[in-house]
CSV table of C-alpha atoms and ligand atoms in Angstrom, one decimal:
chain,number,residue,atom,x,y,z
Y,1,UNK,CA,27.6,51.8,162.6
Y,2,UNK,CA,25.1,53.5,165.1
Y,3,UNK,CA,24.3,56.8,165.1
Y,4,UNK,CA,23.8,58.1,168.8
Y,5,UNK,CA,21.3,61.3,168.5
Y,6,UNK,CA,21.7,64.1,170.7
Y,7,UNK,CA,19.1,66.7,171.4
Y,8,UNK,CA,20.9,69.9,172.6
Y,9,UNK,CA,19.0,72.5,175.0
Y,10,UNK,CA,20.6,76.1,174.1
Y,11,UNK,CA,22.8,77.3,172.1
Y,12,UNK,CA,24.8,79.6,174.0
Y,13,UNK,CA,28.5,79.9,174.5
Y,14,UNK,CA,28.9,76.6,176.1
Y,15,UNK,CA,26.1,75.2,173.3
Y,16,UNK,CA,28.0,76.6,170.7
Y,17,UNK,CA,31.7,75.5,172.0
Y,18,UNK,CA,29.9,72.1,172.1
Y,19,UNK,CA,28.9,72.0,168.7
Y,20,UNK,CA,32.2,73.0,167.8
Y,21,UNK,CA,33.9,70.9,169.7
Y,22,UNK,CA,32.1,67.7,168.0
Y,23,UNK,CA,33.3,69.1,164.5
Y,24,UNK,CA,36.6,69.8,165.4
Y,25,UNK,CA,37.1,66.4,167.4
Y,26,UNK,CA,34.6,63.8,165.8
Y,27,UNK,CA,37.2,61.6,164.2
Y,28,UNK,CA,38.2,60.6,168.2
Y,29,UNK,CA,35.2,61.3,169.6
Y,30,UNK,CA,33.4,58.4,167.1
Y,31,UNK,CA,36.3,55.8,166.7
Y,32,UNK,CA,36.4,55.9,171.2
Y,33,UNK,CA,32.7,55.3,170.9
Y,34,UNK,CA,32.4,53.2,167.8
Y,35,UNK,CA,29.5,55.0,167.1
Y,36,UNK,CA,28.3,58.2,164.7
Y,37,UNK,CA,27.4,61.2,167.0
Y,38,UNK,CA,25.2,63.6,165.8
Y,39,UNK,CA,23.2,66.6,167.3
Y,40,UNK,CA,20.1,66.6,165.2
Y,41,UNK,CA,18.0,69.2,167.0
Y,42,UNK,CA,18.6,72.3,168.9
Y,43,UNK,CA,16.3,74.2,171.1
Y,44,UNK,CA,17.6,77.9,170.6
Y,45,UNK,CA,15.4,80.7,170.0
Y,46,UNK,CA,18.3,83.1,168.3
Y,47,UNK,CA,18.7,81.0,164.9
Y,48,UNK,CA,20.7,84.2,162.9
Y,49,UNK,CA,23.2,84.8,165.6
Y,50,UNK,CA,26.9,84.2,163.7
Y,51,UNK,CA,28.5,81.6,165.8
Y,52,UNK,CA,30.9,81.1,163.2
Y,53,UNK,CA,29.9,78.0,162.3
Y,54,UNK,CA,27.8,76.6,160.0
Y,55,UNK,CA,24.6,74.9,161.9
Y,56,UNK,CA,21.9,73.8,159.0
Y,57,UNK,CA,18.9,75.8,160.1
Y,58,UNK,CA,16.3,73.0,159.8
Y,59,UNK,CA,18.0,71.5,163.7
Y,60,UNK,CA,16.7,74.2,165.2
Y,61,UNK,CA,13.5,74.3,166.8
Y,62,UNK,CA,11.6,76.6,169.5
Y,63,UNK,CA,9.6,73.8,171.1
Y,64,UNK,CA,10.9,71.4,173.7
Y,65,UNK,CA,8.7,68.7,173.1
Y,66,UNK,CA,10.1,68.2,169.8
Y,67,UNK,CA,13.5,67.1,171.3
Y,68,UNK,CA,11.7,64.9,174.6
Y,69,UNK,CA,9.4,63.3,172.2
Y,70,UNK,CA,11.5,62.2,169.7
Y,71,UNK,CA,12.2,58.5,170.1
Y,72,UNK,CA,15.5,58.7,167.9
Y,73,UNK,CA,17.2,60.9,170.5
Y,74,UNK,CA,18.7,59.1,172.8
Y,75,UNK,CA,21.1,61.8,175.1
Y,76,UNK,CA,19.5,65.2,175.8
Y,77,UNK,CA,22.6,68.0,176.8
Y,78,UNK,CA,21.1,71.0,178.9
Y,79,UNK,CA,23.3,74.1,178.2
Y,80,UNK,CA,20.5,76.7,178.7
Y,81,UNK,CA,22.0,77.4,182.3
Y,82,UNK,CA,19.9,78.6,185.3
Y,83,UNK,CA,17.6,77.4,187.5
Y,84,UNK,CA,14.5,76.8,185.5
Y,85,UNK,CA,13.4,75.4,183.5
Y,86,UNK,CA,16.0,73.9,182.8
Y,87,UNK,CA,15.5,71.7,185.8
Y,88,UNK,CA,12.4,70.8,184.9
Y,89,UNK,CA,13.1,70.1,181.3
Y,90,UNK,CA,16.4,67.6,182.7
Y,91,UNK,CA,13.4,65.8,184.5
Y,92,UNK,CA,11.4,65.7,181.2
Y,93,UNK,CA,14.1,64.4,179.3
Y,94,UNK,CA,14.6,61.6,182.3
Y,95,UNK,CA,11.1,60.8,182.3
Y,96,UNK,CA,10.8,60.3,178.6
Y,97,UNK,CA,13.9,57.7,178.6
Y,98,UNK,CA,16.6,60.0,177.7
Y,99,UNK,CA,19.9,60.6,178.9
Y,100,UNK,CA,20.9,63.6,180.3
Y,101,UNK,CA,24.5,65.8,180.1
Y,102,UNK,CA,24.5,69.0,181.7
Y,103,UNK,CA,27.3,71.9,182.5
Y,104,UNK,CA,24.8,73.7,184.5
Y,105,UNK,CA,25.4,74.0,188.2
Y,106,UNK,CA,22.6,76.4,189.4
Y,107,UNK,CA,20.0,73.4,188.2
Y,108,UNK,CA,21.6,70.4,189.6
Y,109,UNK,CA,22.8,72.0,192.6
Y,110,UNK,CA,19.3,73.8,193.4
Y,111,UNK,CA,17.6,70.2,192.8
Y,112,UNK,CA,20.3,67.3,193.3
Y,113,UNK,CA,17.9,65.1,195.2
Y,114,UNK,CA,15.2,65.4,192.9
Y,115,UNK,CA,17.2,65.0,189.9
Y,116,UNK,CA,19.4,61.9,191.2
Y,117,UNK,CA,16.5,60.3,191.9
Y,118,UNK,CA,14.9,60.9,188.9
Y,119,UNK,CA,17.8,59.1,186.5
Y,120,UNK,CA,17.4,56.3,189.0
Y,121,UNK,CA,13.6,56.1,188.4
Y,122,UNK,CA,13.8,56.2,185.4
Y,123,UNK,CA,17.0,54.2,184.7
Y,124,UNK,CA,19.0,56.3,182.8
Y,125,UNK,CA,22.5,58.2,183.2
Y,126,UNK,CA,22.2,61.8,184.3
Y,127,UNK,CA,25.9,63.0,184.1
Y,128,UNK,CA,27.2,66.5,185.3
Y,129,UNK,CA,31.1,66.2,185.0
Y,130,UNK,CA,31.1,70.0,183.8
Y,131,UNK,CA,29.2,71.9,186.0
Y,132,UNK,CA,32.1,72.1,188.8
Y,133,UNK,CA,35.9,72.7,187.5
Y,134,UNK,CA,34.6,73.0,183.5
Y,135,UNK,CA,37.4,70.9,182.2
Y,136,UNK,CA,38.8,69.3,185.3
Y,137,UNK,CA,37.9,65.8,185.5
Y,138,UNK,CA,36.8,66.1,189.1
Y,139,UNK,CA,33.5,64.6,190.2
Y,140,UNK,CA,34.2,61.5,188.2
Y,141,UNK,CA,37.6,61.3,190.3
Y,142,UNK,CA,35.2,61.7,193.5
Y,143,UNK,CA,33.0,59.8,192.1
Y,144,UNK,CA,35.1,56.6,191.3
Y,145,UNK,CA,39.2,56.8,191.3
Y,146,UNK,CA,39.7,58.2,194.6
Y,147,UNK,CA,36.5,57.0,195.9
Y,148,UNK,CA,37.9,54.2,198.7
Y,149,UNK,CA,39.0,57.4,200.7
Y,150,UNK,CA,37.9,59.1,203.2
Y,151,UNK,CA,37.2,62.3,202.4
Y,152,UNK,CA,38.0,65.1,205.0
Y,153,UNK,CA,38.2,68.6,203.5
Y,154,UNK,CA,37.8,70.3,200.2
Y,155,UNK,CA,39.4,74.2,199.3
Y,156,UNK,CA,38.1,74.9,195.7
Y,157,UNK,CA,38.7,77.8,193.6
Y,158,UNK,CA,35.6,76.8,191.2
Y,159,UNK,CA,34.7,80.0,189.8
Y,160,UNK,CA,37.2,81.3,186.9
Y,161,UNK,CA,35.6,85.1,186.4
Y,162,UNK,CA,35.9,85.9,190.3
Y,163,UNK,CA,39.9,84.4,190.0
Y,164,UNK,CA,40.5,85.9,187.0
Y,165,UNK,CA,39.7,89.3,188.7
Y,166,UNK,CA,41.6,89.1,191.5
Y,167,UNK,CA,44.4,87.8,189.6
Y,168,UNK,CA,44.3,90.5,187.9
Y,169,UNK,CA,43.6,93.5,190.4
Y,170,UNK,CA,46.6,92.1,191.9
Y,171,UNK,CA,49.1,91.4,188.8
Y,172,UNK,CA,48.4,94.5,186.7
Y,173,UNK,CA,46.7,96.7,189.5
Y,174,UNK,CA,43.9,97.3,187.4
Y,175,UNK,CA,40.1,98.3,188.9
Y,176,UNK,CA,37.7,95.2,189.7
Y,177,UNK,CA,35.5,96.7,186.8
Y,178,UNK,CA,38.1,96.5,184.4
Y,179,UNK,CA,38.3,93.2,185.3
Y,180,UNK,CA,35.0,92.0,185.4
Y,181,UNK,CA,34.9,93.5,181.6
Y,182,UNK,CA,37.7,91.5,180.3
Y,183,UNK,CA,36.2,88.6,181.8
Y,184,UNK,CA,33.2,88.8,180.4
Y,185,UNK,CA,34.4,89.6,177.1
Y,186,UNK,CA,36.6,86.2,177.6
Y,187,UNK,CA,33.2,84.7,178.3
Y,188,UNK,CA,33.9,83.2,181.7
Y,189,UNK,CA,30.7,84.8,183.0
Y,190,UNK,CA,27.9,84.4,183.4
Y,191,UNK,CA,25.4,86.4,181.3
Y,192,UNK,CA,24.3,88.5,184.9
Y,193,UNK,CA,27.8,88.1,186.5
Y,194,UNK,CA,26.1,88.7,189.9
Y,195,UNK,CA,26.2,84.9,190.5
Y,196,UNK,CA,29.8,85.4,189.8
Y,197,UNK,CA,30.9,87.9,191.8
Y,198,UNK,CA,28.6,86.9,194.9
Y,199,UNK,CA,29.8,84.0,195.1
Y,200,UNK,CA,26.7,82.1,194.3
Y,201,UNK,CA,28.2,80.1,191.0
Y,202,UNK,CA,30.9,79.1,193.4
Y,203,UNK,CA,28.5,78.4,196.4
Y,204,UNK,CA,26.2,75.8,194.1
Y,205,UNK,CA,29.4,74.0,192.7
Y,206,UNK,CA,30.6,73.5,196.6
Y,207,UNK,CA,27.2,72.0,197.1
Y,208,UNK,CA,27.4,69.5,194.5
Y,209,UNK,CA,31.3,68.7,195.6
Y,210,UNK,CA,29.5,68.4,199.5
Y,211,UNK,CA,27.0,65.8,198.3
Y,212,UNK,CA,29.8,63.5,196.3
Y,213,UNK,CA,32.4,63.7,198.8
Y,214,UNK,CA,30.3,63.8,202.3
Y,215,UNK,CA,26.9,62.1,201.1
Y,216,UNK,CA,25.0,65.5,202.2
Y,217,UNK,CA,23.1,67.5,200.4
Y,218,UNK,CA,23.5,71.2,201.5
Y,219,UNK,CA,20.8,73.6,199.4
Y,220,UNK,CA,23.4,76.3,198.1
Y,221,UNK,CA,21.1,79.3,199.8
Y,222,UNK,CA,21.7,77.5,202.9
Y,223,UNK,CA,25.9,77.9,202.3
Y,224,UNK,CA,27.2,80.7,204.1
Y,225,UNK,CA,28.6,83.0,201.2
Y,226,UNK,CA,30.4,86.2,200.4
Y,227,UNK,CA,31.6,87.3,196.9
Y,228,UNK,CA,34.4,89.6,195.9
Y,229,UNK,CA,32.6,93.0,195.8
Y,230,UNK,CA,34.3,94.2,198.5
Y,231,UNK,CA,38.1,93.4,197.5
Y,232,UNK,CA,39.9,96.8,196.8
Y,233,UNK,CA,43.7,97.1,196.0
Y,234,UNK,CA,44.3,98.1,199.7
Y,235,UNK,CA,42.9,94.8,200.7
Y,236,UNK,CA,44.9,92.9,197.9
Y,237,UNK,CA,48.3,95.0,199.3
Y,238,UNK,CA,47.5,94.1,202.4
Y,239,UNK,CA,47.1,90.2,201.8
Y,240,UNK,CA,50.7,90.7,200.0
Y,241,UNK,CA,52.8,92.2,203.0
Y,242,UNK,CA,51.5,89.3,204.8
Y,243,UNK,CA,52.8,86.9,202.0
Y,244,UNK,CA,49.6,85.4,200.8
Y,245,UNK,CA,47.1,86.3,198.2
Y,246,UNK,CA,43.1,86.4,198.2
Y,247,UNK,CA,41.3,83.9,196.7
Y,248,UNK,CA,37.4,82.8,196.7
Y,249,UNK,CA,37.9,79.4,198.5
Y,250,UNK,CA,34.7,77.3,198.8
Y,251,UNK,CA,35.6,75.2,202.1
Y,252,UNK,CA,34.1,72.0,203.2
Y,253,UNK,CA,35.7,70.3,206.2
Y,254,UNK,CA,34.3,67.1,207.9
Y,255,UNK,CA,35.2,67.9,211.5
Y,256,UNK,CA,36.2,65.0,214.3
Y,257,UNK,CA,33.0,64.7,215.6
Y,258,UNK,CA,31.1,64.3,212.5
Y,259,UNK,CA,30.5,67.9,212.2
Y,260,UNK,CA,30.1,69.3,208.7
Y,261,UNK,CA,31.6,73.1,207.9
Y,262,UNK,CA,31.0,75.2,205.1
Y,263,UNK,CA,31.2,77.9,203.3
Y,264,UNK,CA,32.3,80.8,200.5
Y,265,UNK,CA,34.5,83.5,201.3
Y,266,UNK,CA,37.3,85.6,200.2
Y,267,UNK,CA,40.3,84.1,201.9
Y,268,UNK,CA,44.2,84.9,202.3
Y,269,UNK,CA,45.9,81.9,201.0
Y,270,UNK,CA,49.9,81.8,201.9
Y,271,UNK,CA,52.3,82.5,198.6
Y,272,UNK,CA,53.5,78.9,198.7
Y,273,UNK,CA,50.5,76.7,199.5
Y,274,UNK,CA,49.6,75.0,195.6
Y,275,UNK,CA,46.4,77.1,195.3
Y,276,UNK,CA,48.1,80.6,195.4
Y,277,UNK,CA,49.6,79.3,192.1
Y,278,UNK,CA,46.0,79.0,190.7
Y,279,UNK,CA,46.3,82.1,188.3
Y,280,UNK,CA,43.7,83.8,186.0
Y,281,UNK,CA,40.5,82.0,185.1
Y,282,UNK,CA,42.0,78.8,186.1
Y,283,UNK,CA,39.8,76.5,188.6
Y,284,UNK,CA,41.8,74.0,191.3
Y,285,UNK,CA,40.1,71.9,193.7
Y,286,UNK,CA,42.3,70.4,196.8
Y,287,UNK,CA,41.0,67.5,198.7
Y,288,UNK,CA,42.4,66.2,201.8
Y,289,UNK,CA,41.3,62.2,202.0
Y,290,UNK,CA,42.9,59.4,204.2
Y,291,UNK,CA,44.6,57.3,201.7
Y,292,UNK,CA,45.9,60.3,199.1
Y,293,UNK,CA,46.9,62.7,201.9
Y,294,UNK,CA,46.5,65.9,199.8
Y,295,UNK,CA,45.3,66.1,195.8
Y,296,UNK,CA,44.6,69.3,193.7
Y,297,UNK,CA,43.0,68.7,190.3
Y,298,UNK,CA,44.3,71.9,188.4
Y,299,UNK,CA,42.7,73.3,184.7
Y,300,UNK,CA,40.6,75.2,182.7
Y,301,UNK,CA,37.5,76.0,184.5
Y,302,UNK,CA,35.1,78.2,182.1
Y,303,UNK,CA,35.0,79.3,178.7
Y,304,UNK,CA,33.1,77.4,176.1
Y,305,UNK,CA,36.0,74.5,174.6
Y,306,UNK,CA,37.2,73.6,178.0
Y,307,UNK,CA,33.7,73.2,179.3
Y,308,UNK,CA,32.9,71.1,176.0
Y,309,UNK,CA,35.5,69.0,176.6
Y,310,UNK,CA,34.0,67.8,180.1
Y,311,UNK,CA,30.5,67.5,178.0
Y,312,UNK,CA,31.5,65.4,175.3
Y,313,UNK,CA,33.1,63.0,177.7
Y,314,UNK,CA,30.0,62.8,179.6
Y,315,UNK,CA,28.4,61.6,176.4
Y,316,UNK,CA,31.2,59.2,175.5
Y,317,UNK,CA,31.1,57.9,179.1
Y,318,UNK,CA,27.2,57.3,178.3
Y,319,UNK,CA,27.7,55.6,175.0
Y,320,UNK,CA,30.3,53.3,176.2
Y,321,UNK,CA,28.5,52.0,179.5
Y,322,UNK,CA,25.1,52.8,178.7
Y,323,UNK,CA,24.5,52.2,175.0
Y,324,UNK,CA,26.2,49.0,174.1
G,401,LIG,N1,30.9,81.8,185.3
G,401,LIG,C1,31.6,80.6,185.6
G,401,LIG,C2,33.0,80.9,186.0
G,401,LIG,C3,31.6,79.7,184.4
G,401,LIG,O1,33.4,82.0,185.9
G,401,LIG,O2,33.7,80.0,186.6
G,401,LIG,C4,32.0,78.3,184.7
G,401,LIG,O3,31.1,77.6,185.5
């Protein structure tokens, strides 16, 4: 049987729930693929960190080149998150033949041209499932299920720390600190939860949903954007007595005349549209499209098994089509 090899790029949260994941799952994961999948090195500079589980000390190495010039690996998975260099290692992965699987929006939203056209280049599968929605089968539903429609509008909640606070500022009344603190302890966050509660995290996954539903690329500075800093519990009881609730929407809608519109913002949402019901560090995206009428893909959106999930299946999706 073949072994596929995977090189992994940090071992974080997300790198760790990965590795987990593959333990806990392989029986699956190997007889879907009919294949052995191993990750047989790991760039991570923290090797003693207890991530309570065993990872045999010799996969870990401190130099990149050891994972882009190894023939035997055939799938590289980027966890390290941020901008760079992750970006530029995807691209040196690419450009030494590899595969690439990566959860990490800031990178492929900051350079989705020159990333896209580097798997093409190069002719191999660069595949991003978990970087918007962490669990949520969504961009391969854009992608390819609902893809004969004509898409019209997208309302996202795609960042699970920012909902999980308002959720919870308005359930328990406690302070947006307190909050932000249980979320991070939940490990939703990012490790500077700025990009979180700015809204950035949420403005770079409604660039990448922009460029898969409306063929545009829209650089995520160039999204207008406002965060949750400024939600107090008077705000939150004033969204009540008018029946709704706040949510961070990311909002694309194709206008009549061709017109694109964007943009992240705190928004009142009415108690009884579907994406009031989006509660705690749950992620929805709702699509309007010609032939569907109106869709929400509803699910875990953060955390590291749910975002593994959406990474592994990247990788199975790459074995089966790409690795025959
Ligand atoms: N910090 C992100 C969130 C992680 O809270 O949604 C998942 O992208």
């Amino acid at each position: 049987m073949k072994t596929i090899k995977i090189g992994l790029l940090g071992m974080g949260n997300i790198g760790t729930g990965t590795y987990k994941a593959l333990e806990m799952n392989r029986e699956e994961i190997e007889a879907n693929v009919n294949a052995k999948v191993e990750i047989v090195k790991i760039l991570e500079k923290d090797v003693t960190r207890d991530r309570g589980i065993e990872v045999p000390a010799e996969k870990f190495t401190q130099n990149p080149d050891d994972i882009f010039n190894d023939p035997e690996i055939d799938i590289v998975i980027e966890l390290l998150g941020g901008i760079e260099p992750a970006a530029t290692f995807i691209e040196t992965a690419m450009n030494n033949g590899k595969h690439v699987v990566t959860a990490n929006k800031a990178a492929v939203a900051a350079n989705y041209p020159r990333l896209t056209e580097c798997a093409k280049k190069n002719n191999v599968r660069f595949n991003y499932e978990a970087s918007v929605g962490g669990a949520i089968p969504i961009l391969t539903s854009l992608k390819d299920t609902v893809r004969a429609n004509k898409y019209t509008e997208v309302l996202g909640i795609v960042n699970g720390t920012t909902n999980y606070i308002l959720h919870m500022m308005g359930t328990e009344g406690i302070s947006y600190e307190e909050a932000l603190k249980d979320a991070q302890e939940r490990g939703f966050a990012e490790a500077d939860p700025t990009a979180d509660v700015e809204g950035i995290d949420a403005a770079n996954k409604l660039s990448i949903l922009i460029a898969l539903m409306f063929g545009k690329y829209i650089h995520p500075n160039d999204i207008p954007t406002t965060g949750i800093t400024e939600i107090t519990q008077e705000k939150i009881a004033e969204a009540k007595e008018n029946d709704c609730v706040i949510k961070l929407i990311a909002h694309a809608t194709l206008k009549d005349d061709g017109e694109l519109e964007y943009e992240v913002r705190p928004t009142y949402i009415r108690t009884y549209h579907p994406l009031a019901g989006v509660l705690a560090e749950f992620n929805a995206v709702y699509i309007k499209a010609n032939l569907v009428g109106k869709l929400m893909f509803y699910g875990p959106g953060a955390g590291p098994l749910p975002t593994a999930s959406a990474v592994l299946g990247d990788v199975m999706e790459i074995a089966r089509t790409a690795m025959k």
